[in-house]
Amino acid sequence: MTHAEQKKMIAELAYYSRKMKRDDFEAFEVFQQRDKDDEDLDAISMKKLVDLFKKYVPHAEGWL
């Protein structure tokens, strides 16, 4: 997954962050900070981000 796709996913998840459970929200905050610092996510972190995206974004199936 490219860096641009990563940025789009994080931006989309930011809209749904109010609905997240505490653990998910804390993980999302880490992803936001890493994105802000322009870091690429490793494979494990990317999988967690995709899982969060599928869990909270209703139209996620069209993206992935």
CHARMM-style PDB file with segment names, atoms N, HN, CA, C and O in Angstrom:
ATOM      1  N   MET     1       0.845  -1.165   0.000  1.00  0.00      PROA
ATOM      2  CA  MET     1       0.000   0.000   0.000  1.00  0.00      PROA
ATOM      3  C   MET     1       0.895   1.235   0.000  1.00  0.00      PROA
ATOM      4  O   MET     1       1.900   1.289   0.710  1.00  0.00      PROA
ATOM      5  N   THR     2       0.527   2.196  -0.783  1.00  0.00      PROA
ATOM      6  HN  THR     2      -0.289   2.152  -1.360  1.00  0.00      PROA
ATOM      7  CA  THR     2       1.356   3.384  -0.936  1.00  0.00      PROA
ATOM      8  C   THR     2       1.139   4.367   0.223  1.00  0.00      PROA
ATOM      9  O   THR     2       0.192   4.263   1.001  1.00  0.00      PROA
ATOM     10  N   HSD     3       2.046   5.300   0.289  1.00  0.00      PROA
ATOM     11  HN  HSD     3       2.816   5.385  -0.343  1.00  0.00      PROA
ATOM     12  CA  HSD     3       1.960   6.329   1.328  1.00  0.00      PROA
ATOM     13  C   HSD     3       0.716   7.196   1.130  1.00  0.00      PROA
ATOM     14  O   HSD     3       0.102   7.630   2.104  1.00  0.00      PROA
ATOM     15  N   ALA     4       0.347   7.445  -0.107  1.00  0.00      PROA
ATOM     16  HN  ALA     4       0.846   7.092  -0.899  1.00  0.00      PROA
ATOM     17  CA  ALA     4      -0.845   8.252  -0.391  1.00  0.00      PROA
ATOM     18  C   ALA     4      -2.116   7.539   0.077  1.00  0.00      PROA
ATOM     19  O   ALA     4      -3.017   8.166   0.633  1.00  0.00      PROA
ATOM     20  N   GLU     5      -2.179   6.230  -0.151  1.00  0.00      PROA
ATOM     21  HN  GLU     5      -1.446   5.721  -0.603  1.00  0.00      PROA
ATOM     22  CA  GLU     5      -3.334   5.466   0.313  1.00  0.00      PROA
ATOM     23  C   GLU     5      -3.402   5.444   1.832  1.00  0.00      PROA
ATOM     24  O   GLU     5      -4.483   5.515   2.418  1.00  0.00      PROA
ATOM     25  N   GLN     6      -2.247   5.347   2.458  1.00  0.00      PROA
ATOM     26  HN  GLN     6      -1.370   5.290   1.982  1.00  0.00      PROA
ATOM     27  CA  GLN     6      -2.167   5.382   3.918  1.00  0.00      PROA
ATOM     28  C   GLN     6      -2.724   6.707   4.426  1.00  0.00      PROA
ATOM     29  O   GLN     6      -3.510   6.720   5.373  1.00  0.00      PROA
ATOM     30  N   LYS     7      -2.333   7.808   3.820  1.00  0.00      PROA
ATOM     31  HN  LYS     7      -1.694   7.798   3.051  1.00  0.00      PROA
ATOM     32  CA  LYS     7      -2.824   9.130   4.231  1.00  0.00      PROA
ATOM     33  C   LYS     7      -4.335   9.239   4.063  1.00  0.00      PROA
ATOM     34  O   LYS     7      -5.018   9.787   4.929  1.00  0.00      PROA
ATOM     35  N   LYS     8      -4.863   8.720   2.952  1.00  0.00      PROA
ATOM     36  HN  LYS     8      -4.308   8.275   2.249  1.00  0.00      PROA
ATOM     37  CA  LYS     8      -6.306   8.771   2.712  1.00  0.00      PROA
ATOM     38  C   LYS     8      -7.072   7.965   3.743  1.00  0.00      PROA
ATOM     39  O   LYS     8      -8.120   8.399   4.221  1.00  0.00      PROA
ATOM     40  N   MET     9      -6.556   6.793   4.089  1.00  0.00      PROA
ATOM     41  HN  MET     9      -5.705   6.441   3.701  1.00  0.00      PROA
ATOM     42  CA  MET     9      -7.217   5.954   5.085  1.00  0.00      PROA
ATOM     43  C   MET     9      -7.242   6.635   6.447  1.00  0.00      PROA
ATOM     44  O   MET     9      -8.261   6.604   7.137  1.00  0.00      PROA
ATOM     45  N   ILE    10      -6.139   7.244   6.837  1.00  0.00      PROA
ATOM     46  HN  ILE    10      -5.311   7.269   6.276  1.00  0.00      PROA
ATOM     47  CA  ILE    10      -6.072   7.924   8.128  1.00  0.00      PROA
ATOM     48  C   ILE    10      -6.999   9.133   8.147  1.00  0.00      PROA
ATOM     49  O   ILE    10      -7.661   9.395   9.151  1.00  0.00      PROA
ATOM     50  N   ALA    11      -7.048   9.861   7.054  1.00  0.00      PROA
ATOM     51  HN  ALA    11      -6.510   9.648   6.238  1.00  0.00      PROA
ATOM     52  CA  ALA    11      -7.947  11.015   6.974  1.00  0.00      PROA
ATOM     53  C   ALA    11      -9.405  10.576   7.059  1.00  0.00      PROA
ATOM     54  O   ALA    11     -10.210  11.231   7.720  1.00  0.00      PROA
ATOM     55  N   GLU    12      -9.747   9.488   6.405  1.00  0.00      PROA
ATOM     56  HN  GLU    12      -9.093   8.955   5.868  1.00  0.00      PROA
ATOM     57  CA  GLU    12     -11.116   8.977   6.445  1.00  0.00      PROA
ATOM     58  C   GLU    12     -11.460   8.471   7.840  1.00  0.00      PROA
ATOM     59  O   GLU    12     -12.567   8.700   8.328  1.00  0.00      PROA
ATOM     60  N   LEU    13     -10.525   7.788   8.480  1.00  0.00      PROA
ATOM     61  HN  LEU    13      -9.626   7.601   8.084  1.00  0.00      PROA
ATOM     62  CA  LEU    13     -10.757   7.281   9.831  1.00  0.00      PROA
ATOM     63  C   LEU    13     -10.912   8.411  10.846  1.00  0.00      PROA
ATOM     64  O   LEU    13     -11.603   8.246  11.851  1.00  0.00      PROA
ATOM     65  N   ALA    14     -10.288   9.534  10.601  1.00  0.00      PROA
ATOM     66  HN  ALA    14      -9.726   9.668   9.785  1.00  0.00      PROA
ATOM     67  CA  ALA    14     -10.382  10.666  11.531  1.00  0.00      PROA
ATOM     68  C   ALA    14     -11.840  11.094  11.703  1.00  0.00      PROA
ATOM     69  O   ALA    14     -12.245  11.509  12.788  1.00  0.00      PROA
ATOM     70  N   TYR    15     -12.618  10.993  10.636  1.00  0.00      PROA
ATOM     71  HN  TYR    15     -12.288  10.656   9.754  1.00  0.00      PROA
ATOM     72  CA  TYR    15     -14.037  11.348  10.703  1.00  0.00      PROA
ATOM     73  C   TYR    15     -14.786  10.414  11.652  1.00  0.00      PROA
ATOM     74  O   TYR    15     -15.696  10.847  12.360  1.00  0.00      PROA
ATOM     75  N   TYR    16     -14.413   9.153  11.668  1.00  0.00      PROA
ATOM     76  HN  TYR    16     -13.674   8.802  11.093  1.00  0.00      PROA
ATOM     77  CA  TYR    16     -15.104   8.149  12.477  1.00  0.00      PROA
ATOM     78  C   TYR    16     -14.441   7.916  13.835  1.00  0.00      PROA
ATOM     79  O   TYR    16     -14.856   7.020  14.570  1.00  0.00      PROA
ATOM     80  N   SER    17     -13.438   8.689  14.177  1.00  0.00      PROA
ATOM     81  HN  SER    17     -13.101   9.417  13.579  1.00  0.00      PROA
ATOM     82  CA  SER    17     -12.682   8.450  15.409  1.00  0.00      PROA
ATOM     83  C   SER    17     -13.539   8.628  16.663  1.00  0.00      PROA
ATOM     84  O   SER    17     -13.223   8.050  17.703  1.00  0.00      PROA
ATOM     85  N   ARG    18     -14.598   9.400  16.590  1.00  0.00      PROA
ATOM     86  HN  ARG    18     -14.855   9.869  15.745  1.00  0.00      PROA
ATOM     87  CA  ARG    18     -15.469   9.601  17.752  1.00  0.00      PROA
ATOM     88  C   ARG    18     -16.192   8.314  18.143  1.00  0.00      PROA
ATOM     89  O   ARG    18     -16.575   8.147  19.301  1.00  0.00      PROA
ATOM     90  N   LYS    19     -16.378   7.411  17.193  1.00  0.00      PROA
ATOM     91  HN  LYS    19     -16.066   7.547  16.252  1.00  0.00      PROA
ATOM     92  CA  LYS    19     -17.112   6.180  17.450  1.00  0.00      PROA
ATOM     93  C   LYS    19     -16.207   5.034  17.910  1.00  0.00      PROA
ATOM     94  O   LYS    19     -16.695   3.952  18.238  1.00  0.00      PROA
ATOM     95  N   MET    20     -14.907   5.264  17.933  1.00  0.00      PROA
ATOM     96  HN  MET    20     -14.511   6.142  17.666  1.00  0.00      PROA
ATOM     97  CA  MET    20     -13.963   4.201  18.248  1.00  0.00      PROA
ATOM     98  C   MET    20     -13.944   3.884  19.739  1.00  0.00      PROA
ATOM     99  O   MET    20     -14.186   4.741  20.589  1.00  0.00      PROA
ATOM    100  N   LYS    21     -13.647   2.622  20.019  1.00  0.00      PROA
ATOM    101  HN  LYS    21     -13.450   1.926  19.328  1.00  0.00      PROA
ATOM    102  CA  LYS    21     -13.410   2.221  21.400  1.00  0.00      PROA
ATOM    103  C   LYS    21     -12.065   2.790  21.832  1.00  0.00      PROA
ATOM    104  O   LYS    21     -11.255   3.203  21.002  1.00  0.00      PROA
ATOM    105  N   ARG    22     -11.844   2.807  23.118  1.00  0.00      PROA
ATOM    106  HN  ARG    22     -12.502   2.472  23.793  1.00  0.00      PROA
ATOM    107  CA  ARG    22     -10.644   3.443  23.669  1.00  0.00      PROA
ATOM    108  C   ARG    22      -9.352   2.860  23.096  1.00  0.00      PROA
ATOM    109  O   ARG    22      -8.468   3.608  22.679  1.00  0.00      PROA
ATOM    110  N   ASP    23      -9.238   1.535  23.072  1.00  0.00      PROA
ATOM    111  HN  ASP    23      -9.957   0.928  23.411  1.00  0.00      PROA
ATOM    112  CA  ASP    23      -8.012   0.896  22.569  1.00  0.00      PROA
ATOM    113  C   ASP    23      -7.792   1.214  21.092  1.00  0.00      PROA
ATOM    114  O   ASP    23      -6.674   1.497  20.661  1.00  0.00      PROA
ATOM    115  N   ASP    24      -8.879   1.161  20.331  1.00  0.00      PROA
ATOM    116  HN  ASP    24      -9.787   0.931  20.681  1.00  0.00      PROA
ATOM    117  CA  ASP    24      -8.780   1.471  18.907  1.00  0.00      PROA
ATOM    118  C   ASP    24      -8.388   2.932  18.693  1.00  0.00      PROA
ATOM    119  O   ASP    24      -7.587   3.246  17.812  1.00  0.00      PROA
ATOM    120  N   PHE    25      -8.956   3.815  19.500  1.00  0.00      PROA
ATOM    121  HN  PHE    25      -9.607   3.560  20.216  1.00  0.00      PROA
ATOM    122  CA  PHE    25      -8.652   5.230  19.360  1.00  0.00      PROA
ATOM    123  C   PHE    25      -7.190   5.523  19.688  1.00  0.00      PROA
ATOM    124  O   PHE    25      -6.551   6.333  19.018  1.00  0.00      PROA
ATOM    125  N   GLU    26      -6.664   4.865  20.717  1.00  0.00      PROA
ATOM    126  HN  GLU    26      -7.183   4.206  21.261  1.00  0.00      PROA
ATOM    127  CA  GLU    26      -5.258   5.064  21.074  1.00  0.00      PROA
ATOM    128  C   GLU    26      -4.337   4.579  19.955  1.00  0.00      PROA
ATOM    129  O   GLU    26      -3.340   5.231  19.644  1.00  0.00      PROA
ATOM    130  N   ALA    27      -4.668   3.445  19.354  1.00  0.00      PROA
ATOM    131  HN  ALA    27      -5.478   2.916  19.606  1.00  0.00      PROA
ATOM    132  CA  ALA    27      -3.875   2.948  18.224  1.00  0.00      PROA
ATOM    133  C   ALA    27      -3.974   3.919  17.052  1.00  0.00      PROA
ATOM    134  O   ALA    27      -2.982   4.176  16.371  1.00  0.00      PROA
ATOM    135  N   PHE    28      -5.168   4.456  16.818  1.00  0.00      PROA
ATOM    136  HN  PHE    28      -5.974   4.246  17.372  1.00  0.00      PROA
ATOM    137  CA  PHE    28      -5.360   5.406  15.731  1.00  0.00      PROA
ATOM    138  C   PHE    28      -4.557   6.672  15.952  1.00  0.00      PROA
ATOM    139  O   PHE    28      -4.010   7.227  14.999  1.00  0.00      PROA
ATOM    140  N   GLU    29      -4.473   7.143  17.194  1.00  0.00      PROA
ATOM    141  HN  GLU    29      -4.918   6.693  17.968  1.00  0.00      PROA
ATOM    142  CA  GLU    29      -3.675   8.330  17.484  1.00  0.00      PROA
ATOM    143  C   GLU    29      -2.199   8.107  17.138  1.00  0.00      PROA
ATOM    144  O   GLU    29      -1.525   9.018  16.657  1.00  0.00      PROA
ATOM    145  N   VAL    30      -1.708   6.899  17.386  1.00  0.00      PROA
ATOM    146  HN  VAL    30      -2.256   6.159  17.777  1.00  0.00      PROA
ATOM    147  CA  VAL    30      -0.326   6.564  17.038  1.00  0.00      PROA
ATOM    148  C   VAL    30      -0.161   6.623  15.514  1.00  0.00      PROA
ATOM    149  O   VAL    30       0.828   7.157  15.011  1.00  0.00      PROA
ATOM    150  N   PHE    31      -1.134   6.071  14.790  1.00  0.00      PROA
ATOM    151  HN  PHE    31      -1.937   5.637  15.199  1.00  0.00      PROA
ATOM    152  CA  PHE    31      -1.074   6.120  13.328  1.00  0.00      PROA
ATOM    153  C   PHE    31      -1.107   7.555  12.823  1.00  0.00      PROA
ATOM    154  O   PHE    31      -0.390   7.898  11.883  1.00  0.00      PROA
ATOM    155  N   GLN    32      -1.928   8.392  13.433  1.00  0.00      PROA
ATOM    156  HN  GLN    32      -2.510   8.114  14.197  1.00  0.00      PROA
ATOM    157  CA  GLN    32      -1.989   9.800  13.035  1.00  0.00      PROA
ATOM    158  C   GLN    32      -0.647  10.487  13.258  1.00  0.00      PROA
ATOM    159  O   GLN    32      -0.187  11.250  12.409  1.00  0.00      PROA
ATOM    160  N   GLN    33      -0.026  10.218  14.391  1.00  0.00      PROA
ATOM    161  HN  GLN    33      -0.400   9.598  15.081  1.00  0.00      PROA
ATOM    162  CA  GLN    33       1.262  10.848  14.686  1.00  0.00      PROA
ATOM    163  C   GLN    33       2.335  10.381  13.705  1.00  0.00      PROA
ATOM    164  O   GLN    33       3.139  11.182  13.228  1.00  0.00      PROA
ATOM    165  N   ARG    34       2.342   9.094  13.410  1.00  0.00      PROA
ATOM    166  HN  ARG    34       1.689   8.444  13.797  1.00  0.00      PROA
ATOM    167  CA  ARG    34       3.324   8.567  12.455  1.00  0.00      PROA
ATOM    168  C   ARG    34       3.088   9.150  11.063  1.00  0.00      PROA
ATOM    169  O   ARG    34       4.035   9.409  10.320  1.00  0.00      PROA
ATOM    170  N   ASP    35       1.810   9.354  10.718  1.00  0.00      PROA
ATOM    171  HN  ASP    35       1.041   9.144  11.322  1.00  0.00      PROA
ATOM    172  CA  ASP    35       1.491   9.962   9.427  1.00  0.00      PROA
ATOM    173  C   ASP    35       1.923  11.426   9.411  1.00  0.00      PROA
ATOM    174  O   ASP    35       2.442  11.915   8.408  1.00  0.00      PROA
ATOM    175  N   LYS    36       1.709  12.110  10.510  1.00  0.00      PROA
ATOM    176  HN  LYS    36       1.287  11.713  11.325  1.00  0.00      PROA
ATOM    177  CA  LYS    36       2.111  13.507  10.615  1.00  0.00      PROA
ATOM    178  C   LYS    36       3.630  13.648  10.471  1.00  0.00      PROA
ATOM    179  O   LYS    36       4.117  14.622   9.898  1.00  0.00      PROA
ATOM    180  N   ASP    37       4.369  12.670  10.996  1.00  0.00      PROA
ATOM    181  HN  ASP    37       3.972  11.878  11.462  1.00  0.00      PROA
ATOM    182  CA  ASP    37       5.823  12.674  10.901  1.00  0.00      PROA
ATOM    183  C   ASP    37       6.321  12.115   9.570  1.00  0.00      PROA
ATOM    184  O   ASP    37       7.528  11.977   9.373  1.00  0.00      PROA
ATOM    185  N   ASP    38       5.412  11.794   8.658  1.00  0.00      PROA
ATOM    186  HN  ASP    38       4.431  11.906   8.817  1.00  0.00      PROA
ATOM    187  CA  ASP    38       5.714  11.238   7.335  1.00  0.00      PROA
ATOM    188  C   ASP    38       6.492   9.930   7.400  1.00  0.00      PROA
ATOM    189  O   ASP    38       7.421   9.704   6.625  1.00  0.00      PROA
ATOM    190  N   GLU    39       6.100   9.077   8.337  1.00  0.00      PROA
ATOM    191  HN  GLU    39       5.345   9.261   8.967  1.00  0.00      PROA
ATOM    192  CA  GLU    39       6.707   7.758   8.441  1.00  0.00      PROA
ATOM    193  C   GLU    39       5.840   6.749   7.695  1.00  0.00      PROA
ATOM    194  O   GLU    39       4.612   6.828   7.738  1.00  0.00      PROA
ATOM    195  N   ASP    40       6.465   5.821   7.025  1.00  0.00      PROA
ATOM    196  HN  ASP    40       7.462   5.756   6.991  1.00  0.00      PROA
ATOM    197  CA  ASP    40       5.735   4.721   6.416  1.00  0.00      PROA
ATOM    198  C   ASP    40       5.472   3.673   7.488  1.00  0.00      PROA
ATOM    199  O   ASP    40       6.293   3.457   8.380  1.00  0.00      PROA
ATOM    200  N   LEU    41       4.328   3.031   7.390  1.00  0.00      PROA
ATOM    201  HN  LEU    41       3.661   3.206   6.665  1.00  0.00      PROA
ATOM    202  CA  LEU    41       3.989   1.994   8.350  1.00  0.00      PROA
ATOM    203  C   LEU    41       4.586   0.664   7.922  1.00  0.00      PROA
ATOM    204  O   LEU    41       4.673   0.368   6.730  1.00  0.00      PROA
ATOM    205  N   ASP    42       4.993  -0.128   8.891  1.00  0.00      PROA
ATOM    206  HN  ASP    42       4.923   0.113   9.859  1.00  0.00      PROA
ATOM    207  CA  ASP    42       5.476  -1.463   8.574  1.00  0.00      PROA
ATOM    208  C   ASP    42       4.276  -2.376   8.306  1.00  0.00      PROA
ATOM    209  O   ASP    42       3.130  -1.940   8.416  1.00  0.00      PROA
ATOM    210  N   ALA    43       4.529  -3.616   7.960  1.00  0.00      PROA
ATOM    211  HN  ALA    43       5.460  -3.970   7.870  1.00  0.00      PROA
ATOM    212  CA  ALA    43       3.466  -4.530   7.548  1.00  0.00      PROA
ATOM    213  C   ALA    43       2.462  -4.792   8.677  1.00  0.00      PROA
ATOM    214  O   ALA    43       1.257  -4.858   8.434  1.00  0.00      PROA
ATOM    215  N   ILE    44       2.951  -4.938   9.890  1.00  0.00      PROA
ATOM    216  HN  ILE    44       3.929  -4.884  10.088  1.00  0.00      PROA
ATOM    217  CA  ILE    44       2.054  -5.210  11.018  1.00  0.00      PROA
ATOM    218  C   ILE    44       1.163  -4.005  11.307  1.00  0.00      PROA
ATOM    219  O   ILE    44      -0.040  -4.155  11.520  1.00  0.00      PROA
ATOM    220  N   SER    45       1.749  -2.817  11.313  1.00  0.00      PROA
ATOM    221  HN  SER    45       2.726  -2.695  11.139  1.00  0.00      PROA
ATOM    222  CA  SER    45       0.981  -1.600  11.556  1.00  0.00      PROA
ATOM    223  C   SER    45      -0.019  -1.344  10.440  1.00  0.00      PROA
ATOM    224  O   SER    45      -1.137  -0.895  10.692  1.00  0.00      PROA
ATOM    225  N   MET    46       0.381  -1.630   9.210  1.00  0.00      PROA
ATOM    226  HN  MET    46       1.289  -1.995   9.005  1.00  0.00      PROA
ATOM    227  CA  MET    46      -0.528  -1.432   8.084  1.00  0.00      PROA
ATOM    228  C   MET    46      -1.732  -2.372   8.201  1.00  0.00      PROA
ATOM    229  O   MET    46      -2.859  -1.981   7.899  1.00  0.00      PROA
ATOM    230  N   LYS    47      -1.492  -3.606   8.638  1.00  0.00      PROA
ATOM    231  HN  LYS    47      -0.577  -3.924   8.883  1.00  0.00      PROA
ATOM    232  CA  LYS    47      -2.595  -4.546   8.818  1.00  0.00      PROA
ATOM    233  C   LYS    47      -3.547  -4.045   9.895  1.00  0.00      PROA
ATOM    234  O   LYS    47      -4.763  -4.140   9.734  1.00  0.00      PROA
ATOM    235  N   LYS    48      -3.014  -3.511  10.992  1.00  0.00      PROA
ATOM    236  HN  LYS    48      -2.026  -3.434  11.124  1.00  0.00      PROA
ATOM    237  CA  LYS    48      -3.855  -2.966  12.054  1.00  0.00      PROA
ATOM    238  C   LYS    48      -4.669  -1.776  11.547  1.00  0.00      PROA
ATOM    239  O   LYS    48      -5.843  -1.631  11.887  1.00  0.00      PROA
ATOM    240  N   LEU    49      -4.042  -0.928  10.734  1.00  0.00      PROA
ATOM    241  HN  LEU    49      -3.088  -1.046  10.458  1.00  0.00      PROA
ATOM    242  CA  LEU    49      -4.746   0.221  10.171  1.00  0.00      PROA
ATOM    243  C   LEU    49      -5.875  -0.238   9.255  1.00  0.00      PROA
ATOM    244  O   LEU    49      -6.978   0.307   9.310  1.00  0.00      PROA
ATOM    245  N   VAL    50      -5.611  -1.224   8.424  1.00  0.00      PROA
ATOM    246  HN  VAL    50      -4.715  -1.667   8.380  1.00  0.00      PROA
ATOM    247  CA  VAL    50      -6.646  -1.757   7.523  1.00  0.00      PROA
ATOM    248  C   VAL    50      -7.776  -2.385   8.333  1.00  0.00      PROA
ATOM    249  O   VAL    50      -8.945  -2.228   7.982  1.00  0.00      PROA
ATOM    250  N   ASP    51      -7.447  -3.089   9.404  1.00  0.00      PROA
ATOM    251  HN  ASP    51      -6.497  -3.216   9.689  1.00  0.00      PROA
ATOM    252  CA  ASP    51      -8.479  -3.681  10.261  1.00  0.00      PROA
ATOM    253  C   ASP    51      -9.355  -2.610  10.895  1.00  0.00      PROA
ATOM    254  O   ASP    51     -10.578  -2.748  10.938  1.00  0.00      PROA
ATOM    255  N   LEU    52      -8.733  -1.546  11.385  1.00  0.00      PROA
ATOM    256  HN  LEU    52      -7.740  -1.435  11.350  1.00  0.00      PROA
ATOM    257  CA  LEU    52      -9.507  -0.430  11.940  1.00  0.00      PROA
ATOM    258  C   LEU    52     -10.396   0.196  10.876  1.00  0.00      PROA
ATOM    259  O   LEU    52     -11.551   0.536  11.135  1.00  0.00      PROA
ATOM    260  N   PHE    53      -9.851   0.342   9.693  1.00  0.00      PROA
ATOM    261  HN  PHE    53      -8.913   0.066   9.482  1.00  0.00      PROA
ATOM    262  CA  PHE    53     -10.599   0.947   8.591  1.00  0.00      PROA
ATOM    263  C   PHE    53     -11.828   0.102   8.268  1.00  0.00      PROA
ATOM    264  O   PHE    53     -12.928   0.634   8.117  1.00  0.00      PROA
ATOM    265  N   LYS    54     -11.641  -1.209   8.162  1.00  0.00      PROA
ATOM    266  HN  LYS    54     -10.748  -1.641   8.285  1.00  0.00      PROA
ATOM    267  CA  LYS    54     -12.769  -2.099   7.858  1.00  0.00      PROA
ATOM    268  C   LYS    54     -13.797  -2.104   8.988  1.00  0.00      PROA
ATOM    269  O   LYS    54     -14.994  -2.249   8.740  1.00  0.00      PROA
ATOM    270  N   LYS    55     -13.339  -1.948  10.207  1.00  0.00      PROA
ATOM    271  HN  LYS    55     -12.367  -1.831  10.408  1.00  0.00      PROA
ATOM    272  CA  LYS    55     -14.217  -2.004  11.367  1.00  0.00      PROA
ATOM    273  C   LYS    55     -15.098  -0.757  11.495  1.00  0.00      PROA
ATOM    274  O   LYS    55     -16.267  -0.863  11.869  1.00  0.00      PROA
ATOM    275  N   TYR    56     -14.548   0.419  11.189  1.00  0.00      PROA
ATOM    276  HN  TYR    56     -13.599   0.505  10.886  1.00  0.00      PROA
ATOM    277  CA  TYR    56     -15.259   1.658  11.479  1.00  0.00      PROA
ATOM    278  C   TYR    56     -15.785   2.416  10.261  1.00  0.00      PROA
ATOM    279  O   TYR    56     -16.694   3.233  10.407  1.00  0.00      PROA
ATOM    280  N   VAL    57     -15.258   2.179   9.098  1.00  0.00      PROA
ATOM    281  HN  VAL    57     -14.519   1.516   8.980  1.00  0.00      PROA
ATOM    282  CA  VAL    57     -15.709   2.919   7.915  1.00  0.00      PROA
ATOM    283  C   VAL    57     -16.742   2.060   7.184  1.00  0.00      PROA
ATOM    284  O   VAL    57     -16.419   0.967   6.719  1.00  0.00      PROA
ATOM    285  N   PRO    58     -17.987   2.549   7.081  1.00  0.00      PROA
ATOM    286  CA  PRO    58     -19.050   1.736   6.484  1.00  0.00      PROA
ATOM    287  C   PRO    58     -18.808   1.377   5.016  1.00  0.00      PROA
ATOM    288  O   PRO    58     -19.193   0.289   4.588  1.00  0.00      PROA
ATOM    289  N   HSD    59     -18.201   2.233   4.258  1.00  0.00      PROA
ATOM    290  HN  HSD    59     -17.888   3.117   4.606  1.00  0.00      PROA
ATOM    291  CA  HSD    59     -17.981   1.976   2.827  1.00  0.00      PROA
ATOM    292  C   HSD    59     -16.566   1.479   2.550  1.00  0.00      PROA
ATOM    293  O   HSD    59     -16.019   1.723   1.475  1.00  0.00      PROA
ATOM    294  N   ALA    60     -15.979   0.787   3.510  1.00  0.00      PROA
ATOM    295  HN  ALA    60     -16.424   0.589   4.384  1.00  0.00      PROA
ATOM    296  CA  ALA    60     -14.580   0.332   3.398  1.00  0.00      PROA
ATOM    297  C   ALA    60     -14.392  -0.689   2.297  1.00  0.00      PROA
ATOM    298  O   ALA    60     -13.325  -0.735   1.685  1.00  0.00      PROA
ATOM    299  N   GLU    61     -15.382  -1.500   2.028  1.00  0.00      PROA
ATOM    300  HN  GLU    61     -16.249  -1.462   2.525  1.00  0.00      PROA
ATOM    301  CA  GLU    61     -15.238  -2.558   1.024  1.00  0.00      PROA
ATOM    302  C   GLU    61     -14.996  -1.977  -0.368  1.00  0.00      PROA
ATOM    303  O   GLU    61     -14.322  -2.609  -1.182  1.00  0.00      PROA
ATOM    304  N   GLY    62     -15.512  -0.827  -0.652  1.00  0.00      PROA
ATOM    305  HN  GLY    62     -16.059  -0.314   0.009  1.00  0.00      PROA
ATOM    306  CA  GLY    62     -15.282  -0.189  -1.937  1.00  0.00      PROA
ATOM    307  C   GLY    62     -13.866   0.343  -2.098  1.00  0.00      PROA
ATOM    308  O   GLY    62     -13.378   0.509  -3.216  1.00  0.00      PROA
ATOM    309  N   TRP    63     -13.214   0.607  -0.976  1.00  0.00      PROA
ATOM    310  HN  TRP    63     -13.610   0.472  -0.068  1.00  0.00      PROA
ATOM    311  CA  TRP    63     -11.841   1.143  -0.987  1.00  0.00      PROA
ATOM    312  C   TRP    63     -10.807   0.072  -1.171  1.00  0.00      PROA
ATOM    313  O   TRP    63      -9.828   0.253  -1.896  1.00  0.00      PROA
ATOM    314  N   LEU    64     -11.024  -1.059  -0.508  1.00  0.00      PROA
ATOM    315  HN  LEU    64     -11.819  -1.207   0.081  1.00  0.00      PROA
ATOM    316  CA  LEU    64      -9.985  -2.080  -0.441  1.00  0.00      PROA
ATOM    317  C   LEU    64     -10.195  -3.174  -1.437  1.00  0.00      PROA
ATOM    318  OT1 LEU    64      -9.398  -4.110  -1.503  1.00  0.00      PROA
TER     319      LEU     64
END
